[in-house]
mmCIF file of C-alpha atoms in Angstrom:
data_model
loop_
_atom_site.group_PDB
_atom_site.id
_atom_site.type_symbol
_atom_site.label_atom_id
_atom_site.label_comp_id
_atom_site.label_asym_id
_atom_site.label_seq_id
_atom_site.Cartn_x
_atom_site.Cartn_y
_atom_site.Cartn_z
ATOM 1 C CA UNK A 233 -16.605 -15.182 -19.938
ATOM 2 C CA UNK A 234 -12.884 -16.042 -21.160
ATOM 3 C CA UNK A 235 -11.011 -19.243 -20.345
ATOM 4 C CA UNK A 236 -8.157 -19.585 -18.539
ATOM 5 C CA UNK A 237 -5.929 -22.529 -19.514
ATOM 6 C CA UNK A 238 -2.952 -24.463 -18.743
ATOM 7 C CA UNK A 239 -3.264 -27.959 -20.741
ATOM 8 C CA UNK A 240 -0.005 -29.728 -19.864
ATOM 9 C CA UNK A 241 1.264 -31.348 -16.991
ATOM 10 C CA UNK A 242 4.230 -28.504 -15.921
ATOM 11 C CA UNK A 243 7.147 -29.071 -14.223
ATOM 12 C CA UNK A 244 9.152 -25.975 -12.269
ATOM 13 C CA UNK A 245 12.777 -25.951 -10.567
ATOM 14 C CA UNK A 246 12.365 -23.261 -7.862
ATOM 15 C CA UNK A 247 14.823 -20.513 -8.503
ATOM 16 C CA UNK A 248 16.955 -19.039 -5.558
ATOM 17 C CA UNK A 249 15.125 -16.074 -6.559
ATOM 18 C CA UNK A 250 11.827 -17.510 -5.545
ATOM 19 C CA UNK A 251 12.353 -19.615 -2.926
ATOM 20 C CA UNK A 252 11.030 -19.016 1.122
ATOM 21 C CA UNK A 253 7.309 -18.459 -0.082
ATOM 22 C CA UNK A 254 4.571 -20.465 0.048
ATOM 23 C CA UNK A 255 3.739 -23.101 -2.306
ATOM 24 C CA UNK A 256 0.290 -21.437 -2.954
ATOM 25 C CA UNK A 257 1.620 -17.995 -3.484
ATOM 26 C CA UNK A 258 3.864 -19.539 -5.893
ATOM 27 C CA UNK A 259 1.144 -21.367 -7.823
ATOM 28 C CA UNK A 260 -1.198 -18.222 -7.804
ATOM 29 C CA UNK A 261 1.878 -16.080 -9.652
ATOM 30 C CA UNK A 262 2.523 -19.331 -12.089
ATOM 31 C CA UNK A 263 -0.896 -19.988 -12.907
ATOM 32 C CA UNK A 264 -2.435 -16.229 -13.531
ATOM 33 C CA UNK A 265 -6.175 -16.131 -13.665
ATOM 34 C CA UNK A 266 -6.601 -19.261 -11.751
ATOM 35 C CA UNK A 267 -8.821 -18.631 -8.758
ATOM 36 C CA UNK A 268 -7.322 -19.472 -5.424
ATOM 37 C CA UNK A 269 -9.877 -21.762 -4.595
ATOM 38 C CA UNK A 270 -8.276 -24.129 -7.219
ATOM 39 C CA UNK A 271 -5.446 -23.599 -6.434
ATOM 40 C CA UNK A 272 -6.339 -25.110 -2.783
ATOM 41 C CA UNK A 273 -8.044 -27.857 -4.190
ATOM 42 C CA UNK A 274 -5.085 -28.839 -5.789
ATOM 43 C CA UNK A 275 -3.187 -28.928 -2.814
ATOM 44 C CA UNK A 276 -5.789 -30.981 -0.945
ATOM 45 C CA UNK A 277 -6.312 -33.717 -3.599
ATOM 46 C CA UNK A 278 -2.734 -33.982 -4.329
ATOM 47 C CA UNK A 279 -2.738 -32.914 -7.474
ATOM 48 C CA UNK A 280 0.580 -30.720 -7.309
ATOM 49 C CA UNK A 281 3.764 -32.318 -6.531
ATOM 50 C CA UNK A 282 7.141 -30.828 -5.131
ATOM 51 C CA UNK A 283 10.193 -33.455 -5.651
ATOM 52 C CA UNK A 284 7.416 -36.119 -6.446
ATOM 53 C CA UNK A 285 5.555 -35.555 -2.468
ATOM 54 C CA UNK A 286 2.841 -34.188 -1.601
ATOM 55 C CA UNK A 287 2.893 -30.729 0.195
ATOM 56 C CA UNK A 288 0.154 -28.474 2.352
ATOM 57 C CA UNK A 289 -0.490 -24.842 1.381
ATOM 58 C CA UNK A 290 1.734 -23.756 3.974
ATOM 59 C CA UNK A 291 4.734 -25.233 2.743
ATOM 60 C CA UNK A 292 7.732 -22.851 1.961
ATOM 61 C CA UNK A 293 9.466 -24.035 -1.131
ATOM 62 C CA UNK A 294 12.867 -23.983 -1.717
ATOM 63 C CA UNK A 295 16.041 -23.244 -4.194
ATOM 64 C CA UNK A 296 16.260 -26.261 -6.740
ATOM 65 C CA UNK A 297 12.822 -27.444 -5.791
ATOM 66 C CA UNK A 298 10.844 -29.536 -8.680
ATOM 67 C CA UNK A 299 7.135 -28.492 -8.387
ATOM 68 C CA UNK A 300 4.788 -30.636 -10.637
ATOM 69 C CA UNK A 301 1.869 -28.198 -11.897
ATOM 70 C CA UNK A 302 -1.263 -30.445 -12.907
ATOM 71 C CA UNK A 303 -2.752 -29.266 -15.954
ATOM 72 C CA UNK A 304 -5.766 -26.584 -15.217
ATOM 73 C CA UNK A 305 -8.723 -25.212 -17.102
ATOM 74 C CA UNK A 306 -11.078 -22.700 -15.702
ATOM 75 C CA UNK A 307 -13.741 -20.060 -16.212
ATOM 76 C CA UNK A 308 -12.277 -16.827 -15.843
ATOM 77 C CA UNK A 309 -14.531 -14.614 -13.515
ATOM 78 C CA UNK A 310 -11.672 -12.036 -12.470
ATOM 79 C CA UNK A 311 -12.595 -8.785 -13.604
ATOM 80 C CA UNK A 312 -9.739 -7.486 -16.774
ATOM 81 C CA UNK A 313 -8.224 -4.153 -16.319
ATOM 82 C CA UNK A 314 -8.764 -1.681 -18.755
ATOM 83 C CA UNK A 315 -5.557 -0.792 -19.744
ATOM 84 C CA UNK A 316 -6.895 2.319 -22.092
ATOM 85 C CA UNK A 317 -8.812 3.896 -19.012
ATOM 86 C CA UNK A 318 -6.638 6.962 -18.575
ATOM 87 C CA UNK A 319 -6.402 6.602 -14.805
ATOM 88 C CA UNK A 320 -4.704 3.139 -15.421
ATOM 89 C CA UNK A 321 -2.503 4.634 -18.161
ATOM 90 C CA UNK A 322 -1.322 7.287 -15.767
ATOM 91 C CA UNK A 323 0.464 5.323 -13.979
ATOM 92 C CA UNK A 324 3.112 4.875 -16.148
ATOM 93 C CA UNK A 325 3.981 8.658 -15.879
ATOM 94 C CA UNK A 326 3.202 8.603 -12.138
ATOM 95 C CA UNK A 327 6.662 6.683 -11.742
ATOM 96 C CA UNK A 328 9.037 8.646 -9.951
ATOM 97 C CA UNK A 329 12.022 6.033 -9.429
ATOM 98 C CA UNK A 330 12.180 2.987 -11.074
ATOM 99 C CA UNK A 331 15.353 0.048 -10.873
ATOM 100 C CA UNK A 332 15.803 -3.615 -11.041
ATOM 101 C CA UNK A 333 14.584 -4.047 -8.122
ATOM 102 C CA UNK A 334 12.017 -1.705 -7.578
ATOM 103 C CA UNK A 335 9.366 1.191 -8.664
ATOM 104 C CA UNK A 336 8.062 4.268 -6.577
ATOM 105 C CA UNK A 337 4.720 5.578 -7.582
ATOM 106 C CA UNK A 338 3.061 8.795 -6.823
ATOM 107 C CA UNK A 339 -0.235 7.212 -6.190
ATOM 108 C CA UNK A 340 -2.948 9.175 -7.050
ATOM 109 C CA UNK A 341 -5.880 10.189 -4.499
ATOM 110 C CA UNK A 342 -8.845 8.279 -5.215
ATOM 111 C CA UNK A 343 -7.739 4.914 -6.333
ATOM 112 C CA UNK A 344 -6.894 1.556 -4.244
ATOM 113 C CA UNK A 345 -3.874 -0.240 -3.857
ATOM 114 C CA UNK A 346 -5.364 -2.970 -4.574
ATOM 115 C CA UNK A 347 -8.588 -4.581 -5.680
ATOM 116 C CA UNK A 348 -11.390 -5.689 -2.752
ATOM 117 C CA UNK A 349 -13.802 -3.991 -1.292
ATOM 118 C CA UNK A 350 -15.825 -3.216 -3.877
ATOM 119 C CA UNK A 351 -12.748 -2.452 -6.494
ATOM 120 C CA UNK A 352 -12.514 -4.651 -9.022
ATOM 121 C CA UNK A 353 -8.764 -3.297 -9.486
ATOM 122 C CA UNK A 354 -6.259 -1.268 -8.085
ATOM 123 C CA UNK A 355 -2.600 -0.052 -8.285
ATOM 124 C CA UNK A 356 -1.126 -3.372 -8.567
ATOM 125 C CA UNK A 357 -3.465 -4.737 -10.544
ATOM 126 C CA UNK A 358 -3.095 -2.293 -12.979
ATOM 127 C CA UNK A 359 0.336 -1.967 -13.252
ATOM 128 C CA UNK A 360 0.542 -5.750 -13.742
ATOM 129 C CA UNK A 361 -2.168 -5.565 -16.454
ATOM 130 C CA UNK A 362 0.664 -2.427 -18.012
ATOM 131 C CA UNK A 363 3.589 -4.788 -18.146
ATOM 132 C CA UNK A 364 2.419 -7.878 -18.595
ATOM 133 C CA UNK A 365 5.542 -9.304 -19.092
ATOM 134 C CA UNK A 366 6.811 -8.107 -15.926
ATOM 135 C CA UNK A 367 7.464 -11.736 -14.259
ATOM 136 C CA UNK A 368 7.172 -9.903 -10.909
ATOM 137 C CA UNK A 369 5.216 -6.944 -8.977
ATOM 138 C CA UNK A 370 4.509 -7.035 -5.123
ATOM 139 C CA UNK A 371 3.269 -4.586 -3.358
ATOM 140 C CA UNK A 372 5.999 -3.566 -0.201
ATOM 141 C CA UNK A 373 3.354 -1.385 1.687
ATOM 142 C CA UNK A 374 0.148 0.046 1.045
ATOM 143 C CA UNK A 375 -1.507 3.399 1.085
ATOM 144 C CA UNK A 376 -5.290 3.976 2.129
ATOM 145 C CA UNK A 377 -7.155 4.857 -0.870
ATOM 146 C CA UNK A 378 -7.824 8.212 0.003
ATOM 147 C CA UNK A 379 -3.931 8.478 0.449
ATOM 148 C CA UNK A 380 -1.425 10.215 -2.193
ATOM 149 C CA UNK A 381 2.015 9.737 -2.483
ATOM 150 C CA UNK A 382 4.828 7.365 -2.829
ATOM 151 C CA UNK A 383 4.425 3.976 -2.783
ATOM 152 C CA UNK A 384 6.618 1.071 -3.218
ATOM 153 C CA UNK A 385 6.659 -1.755 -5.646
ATOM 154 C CA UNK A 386 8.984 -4.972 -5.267
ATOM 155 C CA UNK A 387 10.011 -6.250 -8.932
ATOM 156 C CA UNK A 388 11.749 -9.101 -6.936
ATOM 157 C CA UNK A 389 11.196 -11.243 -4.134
ATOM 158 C CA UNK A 390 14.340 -11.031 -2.836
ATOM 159 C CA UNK A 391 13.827 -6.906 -3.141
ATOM 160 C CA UNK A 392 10.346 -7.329 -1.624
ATOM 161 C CA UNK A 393 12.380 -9.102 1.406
ATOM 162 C CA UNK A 394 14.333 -7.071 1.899
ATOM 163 C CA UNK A 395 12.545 -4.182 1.977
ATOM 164 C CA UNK A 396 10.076 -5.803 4.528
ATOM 165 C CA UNK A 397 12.684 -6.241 6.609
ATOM 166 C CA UNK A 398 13.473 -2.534 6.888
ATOM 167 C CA UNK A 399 9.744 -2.305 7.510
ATOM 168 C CA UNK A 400 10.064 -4.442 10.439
ATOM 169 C CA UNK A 401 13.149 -3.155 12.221
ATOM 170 C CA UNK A 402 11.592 0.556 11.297
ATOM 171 C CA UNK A 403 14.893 1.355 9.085
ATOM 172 C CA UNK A 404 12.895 2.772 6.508
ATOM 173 C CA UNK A 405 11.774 6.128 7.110
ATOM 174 C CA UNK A 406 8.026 7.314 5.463
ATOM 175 C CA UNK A 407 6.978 10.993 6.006
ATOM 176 C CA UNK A 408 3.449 12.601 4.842
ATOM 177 C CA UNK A 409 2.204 16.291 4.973
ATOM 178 C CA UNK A 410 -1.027 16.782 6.663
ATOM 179 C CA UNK A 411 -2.925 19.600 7.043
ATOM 180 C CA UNK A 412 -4.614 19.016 10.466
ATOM 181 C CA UNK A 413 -7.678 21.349 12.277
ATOM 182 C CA UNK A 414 -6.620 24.112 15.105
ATOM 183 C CA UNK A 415 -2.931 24.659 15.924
ATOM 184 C CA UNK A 416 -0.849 22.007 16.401
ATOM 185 C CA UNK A 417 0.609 21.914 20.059
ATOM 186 C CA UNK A 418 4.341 23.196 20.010
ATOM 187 C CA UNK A 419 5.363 20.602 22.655
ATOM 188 C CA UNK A 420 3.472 17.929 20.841
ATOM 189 C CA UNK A 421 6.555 15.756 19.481
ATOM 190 C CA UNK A 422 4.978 12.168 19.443
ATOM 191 C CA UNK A 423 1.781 10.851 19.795
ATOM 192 C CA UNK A 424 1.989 7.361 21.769
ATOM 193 C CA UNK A 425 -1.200 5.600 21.665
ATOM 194 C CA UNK A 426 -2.059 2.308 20.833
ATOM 195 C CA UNK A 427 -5.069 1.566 18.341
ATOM 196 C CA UNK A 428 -7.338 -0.754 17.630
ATOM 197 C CA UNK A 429 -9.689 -1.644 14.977
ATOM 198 C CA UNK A 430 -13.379 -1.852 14.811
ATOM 199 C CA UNK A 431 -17.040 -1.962 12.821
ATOM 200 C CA UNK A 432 -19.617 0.528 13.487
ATOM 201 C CA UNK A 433 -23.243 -0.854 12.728
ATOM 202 C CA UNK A 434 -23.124 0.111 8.896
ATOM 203 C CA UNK A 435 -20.252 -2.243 8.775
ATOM 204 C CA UNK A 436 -17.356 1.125 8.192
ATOM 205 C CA UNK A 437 -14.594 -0.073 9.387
ATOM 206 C CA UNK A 438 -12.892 2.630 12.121
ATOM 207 C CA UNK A 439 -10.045 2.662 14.543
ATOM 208 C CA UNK A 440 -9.452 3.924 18.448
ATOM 209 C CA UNK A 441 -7.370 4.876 20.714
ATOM 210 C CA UNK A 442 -8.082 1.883 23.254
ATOM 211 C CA UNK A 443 -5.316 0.947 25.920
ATOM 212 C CA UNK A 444 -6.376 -2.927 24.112
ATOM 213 C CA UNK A 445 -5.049 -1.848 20.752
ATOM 214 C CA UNK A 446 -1.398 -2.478 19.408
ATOM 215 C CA UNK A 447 1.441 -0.309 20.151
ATOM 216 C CA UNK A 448 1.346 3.047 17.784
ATOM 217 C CA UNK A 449 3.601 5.749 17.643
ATOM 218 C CA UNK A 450 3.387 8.396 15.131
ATOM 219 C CA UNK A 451 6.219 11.324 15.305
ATOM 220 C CA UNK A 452 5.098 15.082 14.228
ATOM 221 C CA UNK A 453 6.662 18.511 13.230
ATOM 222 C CA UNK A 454 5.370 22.058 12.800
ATOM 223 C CA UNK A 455 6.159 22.926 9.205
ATOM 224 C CA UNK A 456 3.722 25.697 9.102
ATOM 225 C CA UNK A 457 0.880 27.583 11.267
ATOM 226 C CA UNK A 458 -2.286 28.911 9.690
ATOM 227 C CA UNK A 459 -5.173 31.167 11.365
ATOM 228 C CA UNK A 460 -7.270 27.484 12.082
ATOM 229 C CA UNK A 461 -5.020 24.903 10.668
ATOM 230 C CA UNK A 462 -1.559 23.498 11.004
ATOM 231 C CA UNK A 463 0.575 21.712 8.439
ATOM 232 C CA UNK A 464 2.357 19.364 9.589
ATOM 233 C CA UNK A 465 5.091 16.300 8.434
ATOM 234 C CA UNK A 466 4.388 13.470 10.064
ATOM 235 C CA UNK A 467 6.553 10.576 10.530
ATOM 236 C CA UNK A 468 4.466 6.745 11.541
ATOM 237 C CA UNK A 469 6.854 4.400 13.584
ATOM 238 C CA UNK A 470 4.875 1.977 13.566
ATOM 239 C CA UNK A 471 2.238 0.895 10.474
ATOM 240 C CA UNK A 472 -0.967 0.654 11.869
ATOM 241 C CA UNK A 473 -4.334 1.373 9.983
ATOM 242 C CA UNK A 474 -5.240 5.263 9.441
ATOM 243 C CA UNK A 475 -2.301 5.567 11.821
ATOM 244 C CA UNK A 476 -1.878 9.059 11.428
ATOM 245 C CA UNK A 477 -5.009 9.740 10.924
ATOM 246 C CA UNK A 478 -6.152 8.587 14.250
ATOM 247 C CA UNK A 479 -3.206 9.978 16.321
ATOM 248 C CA UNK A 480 -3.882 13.642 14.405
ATOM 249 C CA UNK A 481 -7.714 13.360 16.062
ATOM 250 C CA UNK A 482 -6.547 11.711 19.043
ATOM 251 C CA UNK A 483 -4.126 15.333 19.852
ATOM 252 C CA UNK A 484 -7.097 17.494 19.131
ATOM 253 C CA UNK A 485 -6.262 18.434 15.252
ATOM 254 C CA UNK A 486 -7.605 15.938 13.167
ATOM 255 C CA UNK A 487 -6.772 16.000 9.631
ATOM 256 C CA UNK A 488 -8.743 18.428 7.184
ATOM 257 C CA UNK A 489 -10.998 17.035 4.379
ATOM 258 C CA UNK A 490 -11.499 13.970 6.896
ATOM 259 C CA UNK A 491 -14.912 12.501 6.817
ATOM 260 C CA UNK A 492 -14.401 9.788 9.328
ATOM 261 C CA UNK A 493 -11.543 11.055 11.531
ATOM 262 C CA UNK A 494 -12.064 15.091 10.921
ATOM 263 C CA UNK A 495 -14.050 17.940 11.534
ATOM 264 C CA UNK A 496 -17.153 18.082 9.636
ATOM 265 C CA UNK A 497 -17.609 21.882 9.868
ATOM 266 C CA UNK A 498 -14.563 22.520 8.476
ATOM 267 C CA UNK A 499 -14.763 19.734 5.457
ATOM 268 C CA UNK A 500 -17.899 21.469 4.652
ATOM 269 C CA UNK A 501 -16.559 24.700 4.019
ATOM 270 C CA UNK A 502 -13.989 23.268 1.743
ATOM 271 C CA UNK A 503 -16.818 22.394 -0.977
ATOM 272 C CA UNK A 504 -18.024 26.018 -0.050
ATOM 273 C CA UNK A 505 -14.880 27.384 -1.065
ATOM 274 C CA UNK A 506 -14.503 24.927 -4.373
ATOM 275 C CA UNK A 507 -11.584 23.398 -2.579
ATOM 276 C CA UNK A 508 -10.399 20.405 -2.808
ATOM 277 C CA UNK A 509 -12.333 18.195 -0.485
ATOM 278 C CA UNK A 510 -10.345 15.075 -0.274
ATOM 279 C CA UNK A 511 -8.093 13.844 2.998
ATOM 280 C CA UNK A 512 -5.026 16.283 3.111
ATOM 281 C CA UNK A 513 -2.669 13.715 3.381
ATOM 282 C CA UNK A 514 0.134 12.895 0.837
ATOM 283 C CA UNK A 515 3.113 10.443 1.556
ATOM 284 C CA UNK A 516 5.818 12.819 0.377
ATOM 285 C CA UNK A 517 8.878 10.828 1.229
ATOM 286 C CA UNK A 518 10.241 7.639 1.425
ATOM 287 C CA UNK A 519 14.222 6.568 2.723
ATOM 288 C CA UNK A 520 15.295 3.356 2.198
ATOM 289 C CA UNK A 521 18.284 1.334 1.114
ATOM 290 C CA UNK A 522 16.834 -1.619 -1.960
ATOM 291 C CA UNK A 523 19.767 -4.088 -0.828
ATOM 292 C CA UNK A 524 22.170 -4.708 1.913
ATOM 293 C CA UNK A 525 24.892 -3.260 0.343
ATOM 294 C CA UNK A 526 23.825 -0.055 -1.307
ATOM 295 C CA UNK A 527 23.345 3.176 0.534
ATOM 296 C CA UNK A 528 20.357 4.452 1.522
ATOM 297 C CA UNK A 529 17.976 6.366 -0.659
ATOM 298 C CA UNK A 530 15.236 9.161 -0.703
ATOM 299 C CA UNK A 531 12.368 9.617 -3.328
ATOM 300 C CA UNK A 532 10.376 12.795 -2.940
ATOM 301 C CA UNK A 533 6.081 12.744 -4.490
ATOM 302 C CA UNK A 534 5.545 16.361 -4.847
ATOM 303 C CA UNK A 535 2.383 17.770 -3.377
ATOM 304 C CA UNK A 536 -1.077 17.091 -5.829
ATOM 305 C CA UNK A 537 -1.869 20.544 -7.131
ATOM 306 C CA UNK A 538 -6.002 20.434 -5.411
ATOM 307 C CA UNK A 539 -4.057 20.160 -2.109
ATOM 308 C CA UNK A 540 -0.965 22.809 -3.102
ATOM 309 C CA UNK A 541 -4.333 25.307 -4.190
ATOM 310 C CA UNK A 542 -5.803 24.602 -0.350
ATOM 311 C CA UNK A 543 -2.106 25.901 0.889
ATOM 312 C CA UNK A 544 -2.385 28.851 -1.310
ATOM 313 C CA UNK A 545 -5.426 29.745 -0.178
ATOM 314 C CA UNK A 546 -4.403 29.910 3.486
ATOM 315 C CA UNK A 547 -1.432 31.542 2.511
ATOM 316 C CA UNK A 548 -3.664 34.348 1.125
ATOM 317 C CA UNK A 549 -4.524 34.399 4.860
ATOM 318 C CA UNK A 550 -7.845 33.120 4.478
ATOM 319 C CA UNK A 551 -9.461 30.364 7.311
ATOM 320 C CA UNK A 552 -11.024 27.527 7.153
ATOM 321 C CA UNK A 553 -12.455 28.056 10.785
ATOM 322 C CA UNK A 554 -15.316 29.624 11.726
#
């Protein structure tokens, strides 16, 4: 097990750059490898200093700032990221806008935003284990694992802001394809229906539609009909978990290679077929402005070839139905 180490007393000035987050989320980015329960005892014993006071997790630091950093030595349990793993070094080439400010991914099926979970690593972890001299990478939203498409990367805070402040005011504009079961009701513009989360006994996470969950709305649109499936774009207002997902199932047409939210039936005959089996749904686009004063863009992810070879298929004017 390697060592992490910082052996001298450090002292920071807060950059405008950095300032409006909290004092531990500034200490975890200073002090890499650190665990944050160290980081907390710090805090609590007094340990770390900002303008030569003592300050609680929560505090926000400042522009101009002085943060005393004690010196730290610890065990490093926190798995490394193998940077030669081709998945990891894909990433690199999965970029499909990059600026200043920011990076869009394609993210690949298969692999977690972040690590947890069981994941020792994911997307964010990886890409900071790629540029390791990158002095920052946030993630601005997040994709569920099973999830393609593009996904957005903050290289500053005041980027990563920003951006979350499009989120909020539902400015910025995310659209996925998703092949869905049946035929998609023409009249069917919106689905309106809030969700909640919960565990089954096996401790899966899933989500309802429960008139005690949070306000959802997920917009849709007919791009093109199928003898037992639709594919649809569809267009979450709001960001709740498996969102679309949920809303698809909740109309009657839930999303094809689905095992929690889909029909099984139909998932089944997808490995019959040599198909790909995973969740047809891929974040295709993403509008946005990255700061106040430039205009908005777009950044397309094309489609992953295993899902374009499921479209071809049905094109041939074969069925996934019974």
């Amino acid at each position: 097990m390697s060592e992490v180490s910082y052996p001298k007393v450090q002292f920071v000035e807060v950059q405008a750059e950095e300032a409006g987050q909290r004092i531990d989320n500034f200490l975890l980015k200073k002090l890499k490898g650190v665990p944050k329960s160290r980081i907390y005892k710090m805090l609590r014993k007094g340990e770390v200093r900002v303008n030569k006071g003592r300050v609680k997790a929560e505090y926000k630091i400042e522009a101009a700032d002085m943060v005393r950093i004690p010196p730290v030595r610890v065990a490093e349990s926190k798995t490394q990221v193998p940077t030669a793993l081709n998945k990891v070094q894909a990433l690199e080439k999965a970029i499909i806008y990059e600026d200043s400010r920011i990076i869009v991914l394609n993210k690949p099926h298969g692999m977690a935003v972040h690590g947890g979970s069981g994941m020792s690593y994911g997307v964010i972890e990886a890409m900071r284990a790629l540029r390791p001299k990158a002095p920052y990478l946030e993630l601005v939203h997040r994709l569920d694992r099973d999830t393609s498409g593009c996904l957005l990367i903050a290289k500053k805070r005041s980027a990563l802001r920003f951006l979350h402040q499009q989120l909020q005011k539902k400015t910025m504009t995310k659209r996925y394809w998703a092949l869905v079961n049946g035929q998609w009701p023409k009249k069917l513009k919106q689905v309106d229906a809030p969700l909640a989360k919960n565990q089954v006994k096996s401790g899966e996470r899933l989500v309802r539609v429960t008139e005690e969950g949070k306000a959802s709305l997920t917009s849709f649109r007919i791009i093109e009909t199928f003898q037992s499936t639709t594919l649809v774009s569809a267009e979450p207002i709001t960001g709740r978990t498996h969102q679309i997902r949920v809303h698809a199932q909740y109309a009657g047409c839930g999303l094809v290679g689905d095992p929690k939210y889909g029909e099984d039936a139909i998932n089944q005959k997808l490995k019959t077929k040599g198909l790909s089996e995973r969740l047809f749904l891929h974040a295709y686009s993403l509008k946005f402005r990255v700061s106040p004063e430039s205009k908005p863009i777009t950044v397309e992810a094309p489609l992953p070839q295993p899902l374009e070879n499921t479209l071809d298929y049905l094109r041939a004017g074969n069925s996934l139905g019974d």
